CSV table of C-alpha atoms in Angstrom, one decimal:
chain,number,residue,atom,x,y,z
H,167,UNK,CA,128.1,40.6,23.9
H,168,UNK,CA,126.6,42.7,21.3
H,169,UNK,CA,123.4,44.6,21.6
H,170,UNK,CA,121.4,46.5,19.2
H,171,UNK,CA,118.5,48.9,20.1
H,172,UNK,CA,115.1,49.2,18.2
H,173,UNK,CA,114.2,52.1,16.0
H,174,UNK,CA,112.7,54.3,18.8
H,175,UNK,CA,115.3,53.1,21.5
H,176,UNK,CA,118.8,53.9,22.6
H,177,UNK,CA,121.2,51.8,24.7
H,178,UNK,CA,122.7,53.5,27.7
H,179,UNK,CA,126.2,51.9,28.7
H,180,UNK,CA,128.2,52.5,31.8
H,181,UNK,CA,131.0,51.0,33.5
H,182,UNK,CA,134.6,50.0,32.6
H,183,UNK,CA,136.4,52.0,30.2
H,184,UNK,CA,133.6,54.8,30.0
H,185,UNK,CA,134.1,57.9,31.8
H,186,UNK,CA,130.6,58.8,32.3
H,187,UNK,CA,127.9,57.3,30.1
H,188,UNK,CA,127.7,56.1,26.7
H,189,UNK,CA,124.5,56.6,24.3
H,190,UNK,CA,124.4,54.5,21.1
H,191,UNK,CA,122.0,52.5,18.9
H,192,UNK,CA,124.3,49.4,18.8
H,193,UNK,CA,127.4,48.4,20.7
H,194,UNK,CA,129.5,45.9,22.3
H,195,UNK,CA,128.9,45.4,26.0
H,196,UNK,CA,132.1,44.1,27.7
H,197,UNK,CA,132.5,42.4,31.1
H,198,UNK,CA,132.6,45.0,33.9
H,199,UNK,CA,130.1,47.3,32.0
H,200,UNK,CA,126.2,47.3,32.4
H,201,UNK,CA,123.6,48.8,30.0
H,202,UNK,CA,119.8,49.7,30.0
H,203,UNK,CA,117.3,50.5,27.2
H,204,UNK,CA,115.2,53.8,27.1
H,205,UNK,CA,112.4,54.5,24.6
H,206,UNK,CA,112.5,58.0,23.1
H,207,UNK,CA,109.1,57.9,21.5
H,208,UNK,CA,106.8,60.9,22.6
H,209,UNK,CA,104.0,60.6,25.1
H,210,UNK,CA,100.8,62.8,25.5
H,211,UNK,CA,100.2,64.5,29.1
H,212,UNK,CA,96.5,65.8,30.0
H,213,UNK,CA,96.1,68.3,32.5
H,214,UNK,CA,93.7,71.0,33.6
H,215,UNK,CA,95.6,73.8,35.1
H,216,UNK,CA,94.0,76.1,37.8
H,217,UNK,CA,95.3,79.7,37.3
H,218,UNK,CA,94.4,83.2,38.5
H,219,UNK,CA,94.5,86.4,36.5
H,220,UNK,CA,95.9,89.7,37.6
H,221,UNK,CA,92.2,90.6,39.0
H,222,UNK,CA,92.3,87.4,41.3
H,223,UNK,CA,89.8,85.9,38.7
H,224,UNK,CA,90.3,82.3,38.6
H,225,UNK,CA,89.8,80.2,35.4
H,226,UNK,CA,90.8,76.6,34.1
H,227,UNK,CA,93.3,76.0,31.2
H,228,UNK,CA,92.8,72.5,29.6
H,229,UNK,CA,96.0,71.5,27.9
H,230,UNK,CA,97.3,68.3,26.1
H,231,UNK,CA,101.1,68.3,25.8
H,232,UNK,CA,103.2,65.8,23.8
H,233,UNK,CA,106.4,65.4,25.4
H,234,UNK,CA,109.5,63.1,24.8
H,235,UNK,CA,113.1,63.2,24.7
H,236,UNK,CA,114.8,65.3,22.1
H,237,UNK,CA,116.5,62.8,19.6
H,238,UNK,CA,118.4,65.2,17.4
H,239,UNK,CA,120.5,66.5,20.3
H,240,UNK,CA,123.2,64.5,22.1
H,241,UNK,CA,123.4,66.7,25.0
H,242,UNK,CA,119.7,66.7,25.7
H,243,UNK,CA,119.7,62.6,25.4
H,244,UNK,CA,122.6,62.6,27.9
H,245,UNK,CA,120.4,64.8,30.4
H,246,UNK,CA,117.4,62.3,29.8
H,247,UNK,CA,119.7,59.3,30.3
H,248,UNK,CA,121.1,60.5,33.6
H,249,UNK,CA,117.7,61.9,35.3
H,250,UNK,CA,114.6,60.6,33.6
H,251,UNK,CA,115.3,57.4,31.8
H,252,UNK,CA,114.9,55.3,35.0
H,253,UNK,CA,111.3,56.2,35.5
H,254,UNK,CA,108.5,55.0,33.5
H,255,UNK,CA,107.1,57.9,31.1
H,256,UNK,CA,103.5,56.8,32.1
H,257,UNK,CA,104.6,56.9,36.1
H,258,UNK,CA,103.5,59.2,38.5
H,259,UNK,CA,107.0,60.6,38.9
H,260,UNK,CA,106.7,61.9,35.4
H,261,UNK,CA,103.3,63.1,35.3
H,262,UNK,CA,103.9,65.1,38.6
H,263,UNK,CA,107.4,66.4,37.2
H,264,UNK,CA,105.6,67.7,33.7
H,265,UNK,CA,102.5,68.9,35.5
H,266,UNK,CA,104.4,70.9,38.1
H,267,UNK,CA,106.5,72.8,35.3
H,268,UNK,CA,103.4,73.4,33.4
H,269,UNK,CA,101.4,74.5,36.1
H,270,UNK,CA,104.0,76.7,37.6
H,271,UNK,CA,104.9,78.5,34.3
H,272,UNK,CA,101.0,78.9,33.6
H,273,UNK,CA,100.3,80.5,36.8
H,274,UNK,CA,103.1,83.0,36.8
H,275,UNK,CA,102.2,84.1,33.5
H,276,UNK,CA,98.6,84.5,34.0
H,277,UNK,CA,99.2,86.5,37.2
H,278,UNK,CA,101.0,89.1,35.1
H,279,UNK,CA,98.0,89.6,32.8
H,280,UNK,CA,94.4,90.6,33.0
H,281,UNK,CA,91.3,88.6,32.1
H,282,UNK,CA,90.8,90.6,29.2
H,283,UNK,CA,94.2,90.3,27.9
H,284,UNK,CA,94.1,86.5,28.2
H,285,UNK,CA,90.8,86.2,26.6
H,286,UNK,CA,91.6,88.4,23.5
H,287,UNK,CA,95.1,87.6,23.2
H,288,UNK,CA,94.6,83.8,23.7
H,289,UNK,CA,97.2,82.8,20.8
H,290,UNK,CA,100.0,84.9,22.3
H,291,UNK,CA,99.1,83.5,25.9
H,292,UNK,CA,99.5,79.9,24.6
H,293,UNK,CA,102.7,80.8,22.8
H,294,UNK,CA,104.2,82.3,26.1
H,295,UNK,CA,103.2,79.3,28.0
H,296,UNK,CA,104.6,77.0,25.3
H,297,UNK,CA,108.1,79.0,25.2
H,298,UNK,CA,108.2,79.2,29.2
H,299,UNK,CA,107.5,75.5,29.5
H,300,UNK,CA,110.2,74.4,27.1
H,301,UNK,CA,112.8,76.6,28.8
H,302,UNK,CA,112.2,74.3,31.9
H,303,UNK,CA,112.0,71.0,29.9
H,304,UNK,CA,115.5,71.7,28.3
H,305,UNK,CA,117.2,71.0,31.7
H,306,UNK,CA,115.6,67.5,31.9
H,307,UNK,CA,116.5,66.7,28.0
H,308,UNK,CA,112.8,66.9,27.0
H,309,UNK,CA,111.2,68.5,24.1
H,310,UNK,CA,107.6,69.5,23.4
H,311,UNK,CA,106.5,68.1,20.1
H,312,UNK,CA,103.1,69.6,20.5
H,313,UNK,CA,101.1,71.6,22.7
H,314,UNK,CA,97.3,71.9,22.4
H,315,UNK,CA,96.1,74.5,24.9
H,316,UNK,CA,92.2,74.3,24.7
H,317,UNK,CA,89.4,77.1,25.2
H,318,UNK,CA,89.7,78.6,28.6
H,319,UNK,CA,87.0,77.3,31.3
H,320,UNK,CA,85.2,79.2,34.0
H,321,UNK,CA,85.5,78.0,37.6
H,322,UNK,CA,82.5,77.1,39.4
H,323,UNK,CA,80.9,80.4,41.2
H,324,UNK,CA,83.1,82.6,38.7
H,325,UNK,CA,81.3,82.6,35.2
H,326,UNK,CA,83.4,85.2,33.7
H,327,UNK,CA,83.7,83.7,30.3
H,328,UNK,CA,80.1,82.9,30.1
H,329,UNK,CA,79.0,86.5,30.8
H,330,UNK,CA,81.4,87.6,28.3
H,331,UNK,CA,80.2,85.3,25.8
H,332,UNK,CA,76.6,86.6,26.7
H,333,UNK,CA,77.8,90.2,26.2
H,334,UNK,CA,79.7,89.6,22.6
H,335,UNK,CA,76.3,87.7,21.6
H,336,UNK,CA,74.0,90.7,22.5
H,337,UNK,CA,76.6,93.2,20.9
H,338,UNK,CA,76.5,91.0,17.6
H,339,UNK,CA,72.7,90.9,17.6
H,340,UNK,CA,72.4,94.8,18.0
H,341,UNK,CA,75.3,95.5,15.5
H,342,UNK,CA,73.4,93.2,13.0
H,343,UNK,CA,69.9,95.2,13.6
H,344,UNK,CA,71.9,98.5,13.0
H,345,UNK,CA,73.4,96.9,9.8
H,346,UNK,CA,69.9,95.9,8.5
H,347,UNK,CA,68.5,99.4,8.9
H,348,UNK,CA,71.5,101.2,7.4
H,349,UNK,CA,71.3,98.8,4.3
H,350,UNK,CA,67.7,99.5,3.9
H,351,UNK,CA,68.1,103.3,3.9
H,352,UNK,CA,71.0,102.9,1.5
H,353,UNK,CA,68.7,100.8,-0.7
H,354,UNK,CA,65.8,103.5,-1.0
H,355,UNK,CA,68.5,106.4,-1.5
H,356,UNK,CA,70.3,104.5,-4.1
H,357,UNK,CA,66.9,103.6,-6.0
H,358,UNK,CA,65.9,107.4,-6.2
H,359,UNK,CA,69.4,108.3,-7.2
H,360,UNK,CA,69.6,105.9,-9.9
H,361,UNK,CA,66.3,106.9,-11.5
H,362,UNK,CA,67.2,110.7,-11.7
H,363,UNK,CA,70.8,109.6,-13.2
H,364,UNK,CA,68.8,107.7,-15.8
H,365,UNK,CA,66.5,110.7,-16.9
H,366,UNK,CA,69.8,112.9,-16.9
H,367,UNK,CA,71.7,110.7,-19.1
H,368,UNK,CA,68.9,110.1,-21.6
H,369,UNK,CA,68.5,114.0,-22.0
H,370,UNK,CA,72.2,114.2,-22.5
H,371,UNK,CA,72.4,111.6,-24.9
H,372,UNK,CA,69.6,113.0,-27.2
H,373,UNK,CA,71.3,116.4,-27.8
H,374,UNK,CA,74.6,114.7,-28.3
H,375,UNK,CA,73.1,112.7,-31.2
H,376,UNK,CA,71.4,115.6,-32.7
H,377,UNK,CA,75.1,117.6,-32.7
H,378,UNK,CA,76.7,114.5,-34.0
H,379,UNK,CA,74.0,114.1,-36.9
H,380,UNK,CA,74.5,117.7,-38.1
H,381,UNK,CA,78.3,117.3,-37.9
H,382,UNK,CA,78.1,114.1,-39.9
H,383,UNK,CA,76.1,116.0,-42.7
H,384,UNK,CA,78.7,118.7,-43.1
H,385,UNK,CA,81.5,116.2,-43.3
H,386,UNK,CA,79.7,114.3,-46.0
H,387,UNK,CA,79.2,117.4,-48.3
H,388,UNK,CA,83.0,118.4,-47.8
H,389,UNK,CA,84.1,114.8,-48.8
H,390,UNK,CA,82.2,114.8,-51.9
H,391,UNK,CA,83.6,118.0,-53.0
H,392,UNK,CA,86.9,116.9,-52.3
H,393,UNK,CA,86.5,113.9,-54.1
H,394,UNK,CA,85.3,115.7,-57.4
H,395,UNK,CA,88.4,117.7,-57.2
H,396,UNK,CA,90.9,114.9,-57.0
H,397,UNK,CA,89.1,113.3,-59.8
H,398,UNK,CA,89.7,116.4,-62.0
H,399,UNK,CA,93.4,116.7,-61.1
H,400,UNK,CA,93.7,113.1,-61.7
H,401,UNK,CA,92.3,113.3,-65.3
H,402,UNK,CA,94.7,116.1,-66.0
H,403,UNK,CA,97.8,114.2,-64.8
H,404,UNK,CA,97.1,111.3,-66.7
H,405,UNK,CA,96.7,113.5,-70.1
H,406,UNK,CA,100.2,115.1,-69.5
H,407,UNK,CA,101.7,111.6,-69.0
H,408,UNK,CA,100.4,110.4,-72.3
H,409,UNK,CA,102.0,113.3,-74.1
H,410,UNK,CA,105.2,112.8,-72.4
H,411,UNK,CA,105.2,109.1,-73.2
H,412,UNK,CA,104.6,110.0,-76.9
H,413,UNK,CA,107.6,112.4,-77.1
H,414,UNK,CA,109.7,109.9,-75.4
H,415,UNK,CA,108.6,107.0,-77.7
H,416,UNK,CA,109.9,109.0,-80.7
H,417,UNK,CA,113.2,109.9,-79.4
H,418,UNK,CA,113.9,106.2,-78.8
H,419,UNK,CA,113.2,105.3,-82.3
H,420,UNK,CA,115.6,107.8,-83.7
H,421,UNK,CA,118.2,106.6,-81.3
H,422,UNK,CA,117.6,102.9,-82.1
H,423,UNK,CA,118.1,104.0,-85.8
H,424,UNK,CA,121.4,105.5,-85.3
H,425,UNK,CA,122.5,102.5,-83.1
H,426,UNK,CA,121.8,99.9,-85.7
H,427,UNK,CA,124.0,101.8,-88.3
H,428,UNK,CA,126.9,102.0,-85.7
H,429,UNK,CA,126.6,98.7,-84.9
H,430,UNK,CA,126.9,97.3,-88.6
H,431,UNK,CA,130.2,99.7,-88.8
H,432,UNK,CA,131.6,98.1,-85.7
H,433,UNK,CA,130.8,94.6,-86.5
H,434,UNK,CA,132.9,95.1,-89.7
H,435,UNK,CA,136.0,96.2,-88.0
H,436,UNK,CA,135.6,93.7,-85.1
H,437,UNK,CA,135.9,90.9,-87.8
H,438,UNK,CA,139.2,92.3,-89.0
H,439,UNK,CA,140.6,92.8,-85.6
H,440,UNK,CA,139.8,89.3,-84.6
H,441,UNK,CA,141.5,87.8,-87.5
H,442,UNK,CA,144.7,89.6,-86.7
H,443,UNK,CA,144.4,88.4,-83.3
H,444,UNK,CA,143.9,84.7,-84.2
H,445,UNK,CA,146.9,85.1,-86.6
H,446,UNK,CA,148.9,86.3,-83.6
H,447,UNK,CA,148.0,83.5,-81.1
H,448,UNK,CA,148.9,81.0,-84.0
H,449,UNK,CA,152.5,82.5,-84.2
H,450,UNK,CA,152.8,82.4,-80.6
H,451,UNK,CA,151.9,78.8,-80.2
H,452,UNK,CA,154.5,78.0,-82.9
H,453,UNK,CA,157.2,79.7,-81.0
H,454,UNK,CA,156.1,78.0,-77.8
H,455,UNK,CA,156.1,74.5,-79.4
H,456,UNK,CA,159.6,74.9,-80.6
H,457,UNK,CA,160.6,76.1,-77.0
H,458,UNK,CA,159.1,73.2,-75.3
H,459,UNK,CA,160.7,70.8,-77.9
H,460,UNK,CA,164.2,72.1,-77.1
H,461,UNK,CA,163.2,72.0,-73.1
H,462,UNK,CA,162.4,68.3,-73.6
H,463,UNK,CA,165.6,67.5,-75.0
H,464,UNK,CA,167.9,69.0,-72.8
H,465,UNK,CA,165.8,68.6,-69.4
H,466,UNK,CA,165.1,64.9,-69.9
H,467,UNK,CA,168.3,63.7,-68.8
H,468,UNK,CA,168.6,66.1,-65.7
H,469,UNK,CA,165.2,64.8,-64.6
H,470,UNK,CA,166.2,61.1,-64.9
H,471,UNK,CA,169.6,61.8,-62.9
H,472,UNK,CA,167.5,63.7,-60.4
H,473,UNK,CA,164.9,61.0,-59.8
H,474,UNK,CA,167.6,58.3,-59.6
H,475,UNK,CA,169.3,60.5,-56.9
H,476,UNK,CA,166.0,61.0,-54.9
H,477,UNK,CA,165.3,57.2,-55.0
H,478,UNK,CA,168.9,56.5,-53.5
H,479,UNK,CA,168.4,59.2,-50.8
H,480,UNK,CA,164.8,57.7,-50.1
H,481,UNK,CA,166.5,54.2,-49.5
H,482,UNK,CA,169.2,55.3,-47.3
H,483,UNK,CA,166.6,57.2,-45.2
H,484,UNK,CA,164.4,54.1,-45.1
H,485,UNK,CA,167.4,51.9,-44.1
H,486,UNK,CA,168.3,54.2,-41.1
H,487,UNK,CA,164.7,54.5,-40.2
H,488,UNK,CA,164.7,50.6,-39.8
H,489,UNK,CA,167.8,50.3,-37.8
H,490,UNK,CA,166.6,53.0,-35.4
H,491,UNK,CA,163.3,51.3,-35.1
H,492,UNK,CA,165.1,48.1,-34.3
H,493,UNK,CA,167.2,49.7,-31.5
H,494,UNK,CA,164.0,51.4,-30.2
H,495,UNK,CA,162.3,48.0,-30.0
H,496,UNK,CA,165.1,46.4,-28.2
H,497,UNK,CA,165.2,49.3,-25.8
H,498,UNK,CA,161.4,49.0,-25.1
H,499,UNK,CA,161.8,45.1,-24.5
H,500,UNK,CA,164.5,45.8,-22.0
H,501,UNK,CA,162.6,48.3,-20.1
H,502,UNK,CA,159.5,45.9,-20.0
H,503,UNK,CA,161.7,43.2,-18.5
H,504,UNK,CA,163.2,45.5,-15.9
H,505,UNK,CA,159.6,46.7,-15.0
H,506,UNK,CA,158.7,43.1,-14.8
H,507,UNK,CA,161.6,42.2,-12.3
H,508,UNK,CA,160.8,45.4,-10.3
H,509,UNK,CA,157.3,44.1,-9.8
H,510,UNK,CA,158.2,40.7,-9.1
H,511,UNK,CA,160.8,41.9,-6.3
H,512,UNK,CA,158.3,44.1,-5.0
H,513,UNK,CA,155.7,41.5,-4.8
H,514,UNK,CA,158.1,39.4,-3.0
H,515,UNK,CA,159.0,41.9,-0.6
H,516,UNK,CA,155.3,42.6,0.0
H,517,UNK,CA,154.5,39.1,0.8
H,518,UNK,CA,157.3,38.6,3.2
H,519,UNK,CA,156.1,42.0,4.9
H,520,UNK,CA,152.6,40.5,5.0
H,521,UNK,CA,153.9,37.5,6.7
H,522,UNK,CA,155.7,39.3,9.2
H,523,UNK,CA,152.6,41.4,10.0
H,524,UNK,CA,150.5,38.3,10.2
H,525,UNK,CA,153.0,36.7,12.8
H,526,UNK,CA,153.0,39.8,14.8
H,527,UNK,CA,149.3,39.9,14.8
H,528,UNK,CA,149.1,36.4,15.9
H,529,UNK,CA,151.7,37.0,18.4
H,530,UNK,CA,149.7,39.9,19.9
H,531,UNK,CA,146.5,37.8,20.0
H,532,UNK,CA,148.5,35.1,21.8
H,533,UNK,CA,149.8,37.4,24.3
H,534,UNK,CA,146.2,38.9,24.9
H,535,UNK,CA,144.6,35.4,25.2
H,536,UNK,CA,147.2,34.4,28.0
H,537,UNK,CA,146.5,37.8,29.7
H,538,UNK,CA,142.9,37.1,29.8
H,539,UNK,CA,143.6,33.3,31.0
H,540,UNK,CA,145.8,34.5,33.7
H,541,UNK,CA,143.3,37.2,34.8
H,542,UNK,CA,140.4,34.3,34.8
H,543,UNK,CA,142.9,32.3,36.8
H,544,UNK,CA,143.6,34.8,39.3
H,545,UNK,CA,140.0,35.9,39.7
H,546,UNK,CA,139.0,32.2,40.2
H,547,UNK,CA,141.7,31.8,42.9
H,548,UNK,CA,140.6,35.1,44.8
H,549,UNK,CA,136.9,33.8,44.7
H,550,UNK,CA,138.0,30.4,46.2
H,551,UNK,CA,140.0,32.2,48.9
H,552,UNK,CA,137.1,34.7,50.0
H,553,UNK,CA,138.8,37.8,48.6
H,554,UNK,CA,141.7,37.6,50.9
H,555,UNK,CA,144.6,39.1,48.8
H,556,UNK,CA,147.3,38.0,51.3
H,557,UNK,CA,146.3,34.3,51.1
H,558,UNK,CA,146.3,34.7,47.4
H,559,UNK,CA,149.8,36.2,47.5
H,560,UNK,CA,151.1,33.5,49.6
H,561,UNK,CA,149.8,30.7,47.5
H,562,UNK,CA,151.2,32.4,44.4
H,563,UNK,CA,154.6,32.2,46.2
H,564,UNK,CA,154.5,29.0,47.1
H,565,UNK,CA,153.0,27.6,43.9
H,566,UNK,CA,155.6,29.5,41.9
H,567,UNK,CA,158.6,28.4,44.0
H,568,UNK,CA,159.3,31.8,45.5
H,569,UNK,CA,160.4,30.3,48.9
H,570,UNK,CA,162.8,27.8,47.2
H,571,UNK,CA,164.3,30.7,45.1
H,572,UNK,CA,164.6,32.8,48.1
H,573,UNK,CA,166.6,30.1,49.9
H,574,UNK,CA,168.8,29.6,47.1
H,575,UNK,CA,169.5,33.2,46.8
H,576,UNK,CA,170.2,33.3,50.4
H,577,UNK,CA,172.5,30.4,50.0
H,578,UNK,CA,174.4,32.1,47.4
H,579,UNK,CA,174.5,35.3,49.7
H,580,UNK,CA,176.2,33.6,52.5
H,581,UNK,CA,178.2,31.1,50.5
H,582,UNK,CA,181.7,31.3,51.8
H,583,UNK,CA,180.6,32.6,55.1
H,584,UNK,CA,179.7,31.3,58.6
H,585,UNK,CA,176.0,31.8,58.7
H,586,UNK,CA,173.8,30.8,61.4
H,587,UNK,CA,172.6,27.3,60.4
H,588,UNK,CA,169.5,25.7,62.1
H,589,UNK,CA,169.7,21.8,62.1
H,590,UNK,CA,166.7,19.7,63.4
H,591,UNK,CA,165.3,16.4,63.3
H,592,UNK,CA,161.8,15.0,63.0
H,593,UNK,CA,159.7,13.2,65.1
H,594,UNK,CA,161.4,14.6,68.3
H,595,UNK,CA,164.0,12.0,68.5
H,596,UNK,CA,161.3,9.2,68.0
H,597,UNK,CA,163.3,6.1,66.5
H,598,UNK,CA,162.1,4.3,63.4
H,599,UNK,CA,160.3,1.7,65.6
H,600,UNK,CA,157.9,4.5,67.3
H,601,UNK,CA,155.0,3.5,69.1
H,602,UNK,CA,153.2,1.4,66.4
H,603,UNK,CA,152.3,3.8,63.8
H,604,UNK,CA,152.9,2.9,60.1
H,605,UNK,CA,155.9,4.2,58.4
H,606,UNK,CA,154.0,6.6,56.0
H,607,UNK,CA,152.2,8.3,58.9
H,608,UNK,CA,155.7,8.8,60.5
H,609,UNK,CA,156.8,10.7,57.4
H,610,UNK,CA,153.8,12.9,57.4
H,611,UNK,CA,154.3,13.6,61.2
H,612,UNK,CA,157.9,14.5,60.5
H,613,UNK,CA,157.2,16.8,57.9
H,614,UNK,CA,154.6,18.8,60.0
H,615,UNK,CA,157.2,18.8,62.7
H,616,UNK,CA,159.8,20.4,60.6
H,617,UNK,CA,157.7,23.4,59.4
H,618,UNK,CA,157.9,25.5,62.6
H,619,UNK,CA,161.7,25.6,62.5
H,620,UNK,CA,161.6,26.0,58.8
H,621,UNK,CA,159.2,29.2,59.3
H,622,UNK,CA,161.4,30.4,62.3
H,623,UNK,CA,164.6,30.5,60.0
H,624,UNK,CA,162.7,32.1,56.9
H,625,UNK,CA,161.5,34.7,59.4
H,626,UNK,CA,164.9,35.4,61.0
H,627,UNK,CA,166.6,35.4,57.5
H,628,UNK,CA,163.9,37.2,55.3
H,629,UNK,CA,161.9,39.1,58.0
H,630,UNK,CA,158.8,37.3,56.1
H,631,UNK,CA,155.9,35.7,58.1
H,632,UNK,CA,154.0,32.4,57.1
H,633,UNK,CA,150.3,32.8,56.3
H,634,UNK,CA,147.8,32.7,59.1
H,635,UNK,CA,146.3,29.5,57.9
H,636,UNK,CA,149.6,27.8,58.1
H,637,UNK,CA,150.5,28.6,61.7
H,638,UNK,CA,152.0,31.3,64.0
H,639,UNK,CA,155.5,32.0,65.1
H,640,UNK,CA,156.2,32.7,68.8
H,641,UNK,CA,158.3,35.4,69.8
H,642,UNK,CA,161.6,33.9,71.2
H,643,UNK,CA,161.8,36.7,73.8
H,644,UNK,CA,158.5,35.8,75.5
């Protein structure tokens, strides 16, 4: 049967075919196997641990631990399944187990620390307890998901933490009074200091203002003289630039007149040169025209022949290309046909192989079913015979014709020899008329009377004894 665990559960399977245990979320459970289900959701355990410091001062450590199986580690799950899963997580056994581990580790750790160390280093103390308890929990496959260690509590008659709290409160109150007095003193001194600094800064600022004012007046006069000087220099420079511009203008006018006369002469000469160049170009064109005419007459025939030869060559190339394409097409079709035949052959062989595989699988399934039926048959017979393997063996030998086969083999073995042959008759010599019993009852009585000598003969020849429920053979020596 197929079993599936819920989201927070696991299956534990043991029995036939499993060496130790098997843990799974879902699995088949076969005959000869047993299974159980355990929940891995964590559970809260609340304790008040009694401990004692190094000074022999007792105290109470309230704690809440959230503990459950470690789901992300297969080894831890195996440990939990073997050792803890058979117990309910809220049972006294689990409470005592967890409480014993936590109390033991807490007491050992507290005994090595003073009360002052425990009170001031509460965070480190809690972490130490957590780490040491986790080491012990690992051997049971348990994991501490959360540990909430509350504030340490006094034991009745030992109010250490109460007195320590009162001491802390008084120290805080006294320190507050000291802080208030110091603040008031600093305020008065600071006020006087600020007034003196204000007067000093005001006098300093007045003196600096007068110095800066005098400096600004002198710098203003310097700037006025400097500006007047720069204006005069600028006026002189502008007059010089005007004179220079007038001289350049006169020079440019003279140069322009000269250039105009030269341009007129050059224009006249350029016209004559251009006429000569045009005449030269006309003569060149006439010569080129005559040359082209001669070329056209002699080259036209050669061009026609060339074009004809080119067309013939192109036609021959086209014919050969088409022939090659036809051969290539035939080869491609042949290759495709061969490929199709190969695929068909492969498919046929694959179908035959699949058929043979299916037949072998069905034959194997038949053998498995036959073996299972024979196993069921033998278990039923063994149960009916009360678990007597000897009786089961004798029944199977009789039902399977084993004794007849033994007799046949023995007969073949003594064939041609002079074996010892026992001959007996039924009903101890009683005739057919008997003592009034019917014929059928006589036959049954005869068969039962024939069994003892038959068993003696089988025992003498094979050494085998009949089953106890059929009878016993007497020792011939007795």
